[in-house]
Amino acid sequence: MIRRKFKDIAGRRYEAVLKDYSEFLLTDKEMRVPEVRSILIPLDLFVHDITDEAIDVLSAYNATITLAYITDAGVIELLEQALNHASTEEFRAKKEEYGRELLDRTMAKLGDHGFMVQTRMFVGHKGDDVVRMAKNHDMVALCRRYADGESTETSVSPIVLRICQRVETPALIY
């Protein structure tokens, strides 16, 4: 667009315009559609289901999906400090039970749409672990409510925004 509009303007003026608007223009690398063979979908207590719209978008790729249920290590640490060990373990067991049910339900839903699905469940730091795991995947699909129960239906979790800023792979927010 800039080359067409400013094709008759020579030298430094063209370079200045190009520099001023470079953050709004896609690079050649960004213009290429990346090949997506693996997709990471992190889950937690605030992600209740993957939407049909997200499944429609994901179905455009012939990719293996990894579902990762992450229980927040910070919450576990706080409970260890505030409560006794038995209460903390009871909390952890309930979260793992919920996580297993969510993983099974989501895996079945994705399996019904023909996806190959893998699952993982662990205690960790939600934002950091997703960024670390994303390096081994071609795309990350994030629920807008991931890691933030305070979000309204129209807002996006601050953790999701931070993850999108830090990952190098394409991210889908549903």
XYZ file of C-alpha atoms in Angstrom:
174
model
C 0.000 0.000 0.000
C 2.764 2.436 0.910
C 4.717 1.529 -2.207
C 1.654 2.287 -4.375
C 0.707 5.512 -2.629
C 4.208 6.940 -2.367
C 5.791 5.438 -5.479
C 6.483 8.872 -6.966
C 8.051 10.244 -3.793
C 11.753 9.643 -3.872
C 14.411 8.870 -1.348
C 14.247 9.904 2.265
C 10.580 10.862 2.320
C 9.567 7.345 1.255
C 11.941 5.758 3.780
C 10.601 8.017 6.554
C 6.992 7.069 5.788
C 7.939 3.408 5.644
C 9.713 3.670 9.004
C 6.830 5.579 10.653
C 4.242 3.018 9.576
C 6.359 -0.135 9.833
C 4.648 -1.306 13.031
C 1.331 -1.403 11.170
C 2.652 -3.365 8.191
C 3.239 -7.089 8.025
C 6.715 -8.327 7.228
C 7.247 -10.888 4.476
C 7.639 -13.549 7.170
C 4.343 -12.515 8.807
C 2.547 -12.589 5.452
C 3.284 -16.318 5.018
C 0.680 -18.650 6.477
C 2.496 -20.940 8.905
C 2.056 -24.690 8.765
C 0.252 -25.880 11.887
C 0.791 -29.498 12.912
C 0.417 -29.191 16.685
C -1.841 -26.981 18.774
C -1.606 -26.345 22.516
C -4.844 -25.666 24.404
C -4.282 -24.841 28.080
C -7.203 -25.487 30.431
C -7.912 -24.573 34.024
C -10.765 -24.061 36.465
C -12.116 -21.043 34.533
C -12.268 -22.758 31.129
C -15.535 -24.670 31.078
C -15.682 -25.839 27.472
C -14.137 -25.281 24.075
C -16.566 -23.448 21.819
C -17.932 -24.811 18.560
C -16.573 -21.732 16.789
C -13.063 -22.491 18.054
C -13.410 -26.091 16.903
C -14.464 -24.846 13.450
C -11.317 -22.709 13.215
C -9.068 -25.498 14.515
C -10.551 -27.931 12.026
C -8.890 -25.932 9.236
C -5.621 -27.505 10.401
C -4.687 -31.151 10.270
C -3.045 -30.892 13.683
C -2.570 -32.878 16.853
C -4.002 -31.072 19.866
C -2.385 -31.121 23.284
C -4.730 -30.275 26.148
C -2.881 -29.123 29.273
C -4.724 -28.694 32.578
C -2.594 -26.556 34.891
C -3.343 -26.088 38.580
C -1.823 -22.847 39.861
C 1.262 -23.519 42.008
C 0.868 -20.113 43.665
C -2.522 -21.103 45.063
C -1.100 -24.390 46.345
C 1.762 -22.518 48.045
C -0.664 -20.072 49.706
C -2.812 -22.917 50.962
C 0.265 -24.693 52.353
C 1.080 -21.565 54.350
C -2.486 -20.878 55.533
C -3.814 -24.398 56.099
C -2.458 -27.735 57.135
C -0.988 -30.213 54.682
C -4.082 -32.473 54.708
C -6.400 -29.605 53.674
C -4.022 -28.575 50.913
C -3.864 -32.133 49.578
C -7.678 -32.353 49.681
C -7.899 -29.124 47.644
C -5.313 -30.415 45.189
C -7.170 -33.739 44.798
C -10.446 -31.930 44.045
C -8.762 -29.710 41.456
C -7.144 -32.735 39.826
C -10.494 -34.542 39.742
C -12.114 -31.527 38.084
C -9.161 -31.282 35.699
C -9.419 -34.938 34.701
C -13.170 -34.544 34.025
C -12.546 -31.408 31.942
C -9.738 -33.088 30.006
C -11.866 -36.176 29.335
C -14.892 -34.109 28.260
C -12.833 -31.834 25.994
C -10.866 -34.751 24.551
C -14.127 -36.559 23.704
C -15.577 -33.434 22.066
C -12.450 -32.890 19.964
C -12.241 -36.608 19.184
C -15.796 -36.485 17.831
C -14.542 -33.892 15.338
C -11.682 -36.123 14.200
C -8.780 -34.556 16.119
C -5.860 -36.536 17.522
C -5.670 -35.403 21.161
C -3.037 -35.726 23.876
C -3.494 -34.611 27.491
C -1.260 -33.363 30.278
C -2.052 -32.370 33.851
C 0.339 -30.734 36.295
C 0.812 -28.042 38.939
C 2.670 -25.007 37.642
C 2.651 -21.339 36.832
C -0.041 -20.856 34.209
C 1.435 -18.056 32.129
C 5.062 -19.124 32.257
C 4.335 -22.793 31.607
C 2.104 -22.033 28.614
C 4.813 -19.829 27.086
C 7.408 -22.560 27.697
C 5.160 -25.298 26.247
C 4.205 -23.150 23.234
C 7.769 -23.412 21.947
C 7.034 -27.068 21.112
C 3.766 -26.314 19.270
C 2.818 -24.476 16.099
C -0.184 -22.664 17.605
C -1.738 -21.860 20.975
C -5.521 -21.672 21.427
C -6.539 -19.779 24.569
C -9.942 -19.333 26.135
C -10.474 -15.661 26.912
C -11.220 -16.601 30.540
C -8.079 -18.705 31.035
C -6.487 -18.028 34.451
C -8.964 -15.294 35.363
C -12.371 -15.947 36.868
C -13.048 -12.219 37.105
C -13.405 -11.663 33.350
C -16.723 -10.736 31.882
C -17.980 -12.408 28.726
C -16.548 -9.637 26.553
C -13.158 -9.153 28.190
C -9.938 -11.104 27.865
C -7.917 -12.298 30.851
C -4.720 -10.332 31.527
C -2.825 -13.644 31.619
C -4.102 -14.466 28.108
C -2.936 -11.073 26.820
C 0.473 -11.550 28.448
C 0.811 -15.037 26.959
C -0.055 -13.696 23.482
C 2.639 -11.023 23.839
C 5.295 -13.538 24.892
C 4.700 -16.521 22.579
C 6.374 -16.672 19.200
C 3.736 -18.970 17.721
C 0.346 -17.815 16.423
C -2.323 -17.573 19.106
C -6.076 -18.018 18.807
C -8.298 -16.502 21.497
C -11.768 -18.004 21.723
